[in-house]
Structure formats: C-alpha cells, structure tokens
Amino acid sequence: MLSAILEFCMLFAFGFSWPFAIAKTYRTKRVDGKSPVFMMIVIAGYLCGIASHLVDGEKLWLCAVYVADIILVSTDLALYFYYARRQESQGTRSVNTAGAVLTDLGI
C-alpha cells in the first residue's frame, strides 16, 4: 500500500505543474521554449505506467491519475500546435512549426 501512496504522490506532483503551463500558454498565446517531443515522451511514459498496472492487475485505481495527467499534457500539446501555427502565420514564431517534431527527433 505504501508503494501505491508514493506513486500517487509522484503522479500528483507531476500533474500539479501542468495546469500552470497550460494557463501560461493560454494567457500568453506563445509557445516559445516548449518542446512537443518532450510532451509526447511524457505521455508515452504515462501510457507505460497504465500498461504496467493493467498487466499486473493491481492498483488499477492509479490508472485514473495517469489518465488525468495524460489529459493535462495532451491539452498543453494541443495548445502548442494551435498557437505555434498561429505564430507562424503571423510571422512571430521563432521556431519552425511544420518540422518541429521531426527536427526534435533528429529526422
């Protein structure tokens, strides 16, 4: 039971920061300095956490916390692509939107 409480605390701590990032992106309408690849890696990590619990069949209630965190990160990722496209069309974007993900991946 202690491991479940500690995992919940870790997920809560990680998830606690995303609403602030989302609010900043929404408020400023700028995505400079954000990395879509980083957000995708975080989502992949959360999906692995869910898969781990589903395979073990234990502590399934933690999957709800993982899903909540995935929703938060996905919201920030969606805002990234929305505002990056707007910045690019207005000519105020300092990084390339179209190839940002592929460039970050080294492709």
Tab-separated table of N, CA and C in Angstrom, residues 36-107:
chain	number	residue	atom	x	y	z
A	36	PRO	N	7.368	19.912	-28.147
A	36	PRO	CA	6.318	18.916	-28.340
A	36	PRO	C	6.840	17.497	-28.164
A	37	VAL	N	8.086	17.261	-28.496
A	37	VAL	CA	8.654	15.915	-28.330
A	37	VAL	C	8.703	15.556	-26.850
A	38	PHE	N	9.106	16.498	-26.008
A	38	PHE	CA	9.131	16.247	-24.571
A	38	PHE	C	7.740	15.861	-24.085
A	39	MET	N	6.725	16.606	-24.504
A	39	MET	CA	5.359	16.305	-24.060
A	39	MET	C	4.910	14.934	-24.558
A	40	MET	N	5.303	14.562	-25.766
A	40	MET	CA	4.942	13.242	-26.284
A	40	MET	C	5.648	12.129	-25.501
A	41	ILE	N	6.878	12.369	-25.100
A	41	ILE	CA	7.612	11.380	-24.301
A	41	ILE	C	6.954	11.222	-22.934
A	42	VAL	N	6.514	12.319	-22.349
A	42	VAL	CA	5.818	12.252	-21.061
A	42	VAL	C	4.542	11.428	-21.201
A	43	ILE	N	3.775	11.676	-22.257
A	43	ILE	CA	2.552	10.913	-22.489
A	43	ILE	C	2.879	9.430	-22.659
A	44	ALA	N	3.924	9.125	-23.409
A	44	ALA	CA	4.328	7.719	-23.592
A	44	ALA	C	4.684	7.084	-22.247
A	45	GLY	N	5.366	7.829	-21.393
A	45	GLY	CA	5.711	7.312	-20.068
A	45	GLY	C	4.469	7.027	-19.243
A	46	TYR	N	3.503	7.932	-19.292
A	46	TYR	CA	2.245	7.699	-18.567
A	46	TYR	C	1.515	6.477	-19.122
A	47	LEU	N	1.528	6.302	-20.440
A	47	LEU	CA	0.887	5.116	-21.032
A	47	LEU	C	1.572	3.831	-20.576
A	48	CYS	N	2.888	3.871	-20.439
A	48	CYS	CA	3.614	2.707	-19.919
A	48	CYS	C	3.228	2.432	-18.473
A	49	GLY	N	3.024	3.473	-17.697
A	49	GLY	CA	2.577	3.298	-16.318
A	49	GLY	C	1.210	2.634	-16.250
A	50	ILE	N	0.306	3.065	-17.115
A	50	ILE	CA	-1.017	2.444	-17.173
A	50	ILE	C	-0.887	0.981	-17.573
A	51	ALA	N	-0.089	0.718	-18.606
A	51	ALA	CA	0.097	-0.664	-19.077
A	51	ALA	C	0.655	-1.541	-17.964
A	52	SER	N	1.574	-1.013	-17.190
A	52	SER	CA	2.159	-1.766	-16.083
A	52	SER	C	1.087	-2.205	-15.088
A	53	HIS	N	0.190	-1.295	-14.760
A	53	HIS	CA	-0.871	-1.637	-13.805
A	53	HIS	C	-1.876	-2.606	-14.404
A	54	LEU	N	-2.161	-2.457	-15.687
A	54	LEU	CA	-3.095	-3.377	-16.329
A	54	LEU	C	-2.519	-4.784	-16.421
A	55	VAL	N	-1.228	-4.889	-16.695
A	55	VAL	CA	-0.575	-6.200	-16.776
A	55	VAL	C	-0.555	-6.871	-15.406
A	56	ASP	N	-0.194	-6.100	-14.367
A	56	ASP	CA	-0.135	-6.655	-13.017
A	56	ASP	C	-1.520	-6.890	-12.440
A	57	GLY	N	-2.487	-6.104	-12.884
A	57	GLY	CA	-3.842	-6.228	-12.356
A	57	GLY	C	-3.967	-5.699	-10.935
A	58	GLU	N	-3.015	-4.899	-10.517
A	58	GLU	CA	-3.031	-4.351	-9.164
A	58	GLU	C	-3.005	-2.830	-9.213
A	59	LYS	N	-3.535	-2.231	-8.171
A	59	LYS	CA	-3.562	-0.766	-8.034
A	59	LYS	C	-4.156	-0.102	-9.275
A	60	LEU	N	-5.217	-0.683	-9.785
A	60	LEU	CA	-5.822	-0.155	-11.011
A	60	LEU	C	-6.379	1.255	-10.818
A	61	TRP	N	-6.683	1.627	-9.588
A	61	TRP	CA	-7.203	2.975	-9.338
A	61	TRP	C	-6.195	4.049	-9.728
A	62	LEU	N	-4.915	3.699	-9.720
A	62	LEU	CA	-3.899	4.675	-10.121
A	62	LEU	C	-3.989	5.011	-11.605
A	63	CYS	N	-4.594	4.128	-12.391
A	63	CYS	CA	-4.751	4.405	-13.825
A	63	CYS	C	-5.545	5.692	-14.042
A	64	ALA	N	-6.488	5.986	-13.146
A	64	ALA	CA	-7.275	7.213	-13.267
A	64	ALA	C	-6.387	8.444	-13.127
A	65	VAL	N	-5.391	8.378	-12.247
A	65	VAL	CA	-4.477	9.511	-12.070
A	65	VAL	C	-3.595	9.653	-13.308
A	66	TYR	N	-3.142	8.527	-13.854
A	66	TYR	CA	-2.363	8.575	-15.088
A	66	TYR	C	-3.184	9.202	-16.209
A	67	VAL	N	-4.445	8.811	-16.326
A	67	VAL	CA	-5.314	9.350	-17.380
A	67	VAL	C	-5.498	10.857	-17.194
A	68	ALA	N	-5.695	11.304	-15.957
A	68	ALA	CA	-5.834	12.738	-15.692
A	68	ALA	C	-4.578	13.489	-16.131
A	69	ASP	N	-3.411	12.923	-15.821
A	69	ASP	CA	-2.150	13.565	-16.232
A	69	ASP	C	-2.011	13.572	-17.750
A	70	ILE	N	-2.409	12.493	-18.401
A	70	ILE	CA	-2.350	12.438	-19.866
A	70	ILE	C	-3.247	13.516	-20.477
A	71	ILE	N	-4.414	13.710	-19.897
A	71	ILE	CA	-5.328	14.746	-20.401
A	71	ILE	C	-4.691	16.120	-20.273
A	72	LEU	N	-4.040	16.380	-19.149
A	72	LEU	CA	-3.390	17.675	-18.951
A	72	LEU	C	-2.259	17.899	-19.952
A	73	VAL	N	-1.402	16.906	-20.123
A	73	VAL	CA	-0.273	17.045	-21.050
A	73	VAL	C	-0.798	17.174	-22.485
A	74	SER	N	-1.818	16.408	-22.815
A	74	SER	CA	-2.400	16.477	-24.162
A	74	SER	C	-3.011	17.848	-24.432
A	75	THR	N	-3.600	18.445	-23.418
A	75	THR	CA	-4.148	19.796	-23.563
A	75	THR	C	-3.042	20.792	-23.878
A	76	ASP	N	-1.946	20.689	-23.140
A	76	ASP	CA	-0.810	21.578	-23.394
A	76	ASP	C	-0.228	21.330	-24.784
A	77	LEU	N	-0.177	20.073	-25.197
A	77	LEU	CA	0.334	19.733	-26.529
A	77	LEU	C	-0.577	20.293	-27.621
A	78	ALA	N	-1.886	20.171	-27.421
A	78	ALA	CA	-2.835	20.726	-28.400
A	78	ALA	C	-2.691	22.244	-28.493
A	79	LEU	N	-2.542	22.899	-27.343
A	79	LEU	CA	-2.329	24.348	-27.354
A	79	LEU	C	-1.028	24.698	-28.052
A	80	TYR	N	-0.005	23.875	-27.848
A	80	TYR	CA	1.278	24.111	-28.525
A	80	TYR	C	1.075	24.173	-30.041
A	81	PHE	N	0.435	23.148	-30.600
A	81	PHE	CA	0.268	23.106	-32.056
A	81	PHE	C	-0.657	24.219	-32.550
A	82	TYR	N	-1.703	24.532	-31.778
A	82	TYR	CA	-2.625	25.597	-32.183
A	82	TYR	C	-1.920	26.948	-32.222
A	83	TYR	N	-1.240	27.298	-31.133
A	83	TYR	CA	-0.596	28.608	-31.074
A	83	TYR	C	0.671	28.674	-31.920
A	84	ALA	N	1.358	27.566	-32.088
A	84	ALA	CA	2.538	27.559	-32.955
A	84	ALA	C	2.129	27.873	-34.391
A	85	ARG	N	1.041	27.292	-34.810
A	85	ARG	CA	0.544	27.561	-36.162
A	85	ARG	C	0.137	29.027	-36.312
A	86	ARG	N	-0.525	29.556	-35.299
A	86	ARG	CA	-0.916	30.977	-35.342
A	86	ARG	C	0.307	31.876	-35.375
A	87	GLN	N	1.306	31.567	-34.541
A	87	GLN	CA	2.521	32.384	-34.521
A	87	GLN	C	3.228	32.322	-35.868
A	88	GLU	N	3.254	31.155	-36.466
A	88	GLU	CA	3.929	31.016	-37.755
A	88	GLU	C	3.209	31.811	-38.831
A	89	SER	N	1.877	31.769	-38.836
A	89	SER	CA	1.130	32.504	-39.858
A	89	SER	C	1.244	34.008	-39.662
A	90	GLN	N	1.481	34.454	-38.420
A	90	GLN	CA	1.641	35.877	-38.149
A	90	GLN	C	3.092	36.330	-38.285
A	91	GLY	N	3.975	35.369	-38.491
A	91	GLY	CA	5.378	35.696	-38.647
A	91	GLY	C	6.075	36.050	-37.342
A	92	THR	N	5.491	35.628	-36.222
A	92	THR	CA	6.088	35.946	-34.919
A	92	THR	C	6.684	34.719	-34.246
A	93	ARG	N	6.756	33.643	-34.955
A	93	ARG	CA	7.249	32.380	-34.388
A	93	ARG	C	8.751	32.287	-34.582
A	94	SER	N	9.470	31.916	-33.532
A	94	SER	CA	10.926	31.858	-33.618
A	94	SER	C	11.447	30.467	-33.967
A	95	VAL	N	10.563	29.485	-34.000
A	95	VAL	CA	10.974	28.131	-34.395
A	95	VAL	C	10.033	27.617	-35.462
A	96	ASN	N	10.467	26.607	-36.182
A	96	ASN	CA	9.703	26.042	-37.279
A	96	ASN	C	8.626	25.103	-36.761
A	97	THR	N	7.348	25.415	-37.019
A	97	THR	CA	6.243	24.568	-36.563
A	97	THR	C	6.130	23.301	-37.375
A	98	ALA	N	6.172	23.425	-38.678
A	98	ALA	CA	5.908	22.276	-39.532
A	98	ALA	C	6.869	21.125	-39.279
A	99	GLY	N	8.128	21.419	-39.100
A	99	GLY	CA	9.087	20.360	-38.898
A	99	GLY	C	9.623	20.255	-37.491
A	100	ALA	N	8.952	20.920	-36.544
A	100	ALA	CA	9.468	20.952	-35.175
A	100	ALA	C	9.596	19.567	-34.574
A	101	VAL	N	8.577	18.741	-34.740
A	101	VAL	CA	8.609	17.410	-34.144
A	101	VAL	C	9.681	16.569	-34.808
A	102	LEU	N	9.718	16.590	-36.134
A	102	LEU	CA	10.725	15.777	-36.837
A	102	LEU	C	12.122	16.275	-36.541
A	103	THR	N	12.297	17.585	-36.460
A	103	THR	CA	13.611	18.138	-36.148
A	103	THR	C	14.037	17.737	-34.744
A	104	ASP	N	13.115	17.830	-33.783
A	104	ASP	CA	13.431	17.434	-32.416
A	104	ASP	C	13.817	15.966	-32.342
A	105	LEU	N	13.232	15.161	-33.199
A	105	LEU	CA	13.550	13.730	-33.226
A	105	LEU	C	14.818	13.428	-34.013
A	106	GLY	N	15.342	14.438	-34.696
A	106	GLY	CA	16.547	14.241	-35.482
A	106	GLY	C	16.294	13.648	-36.848
A	107	ILE	N	15.060	13.762	-37.321
A	107	ILE	CA	14.679	13.188	-38.619
A	107	ILE	C	14.751	14.261	-39.686
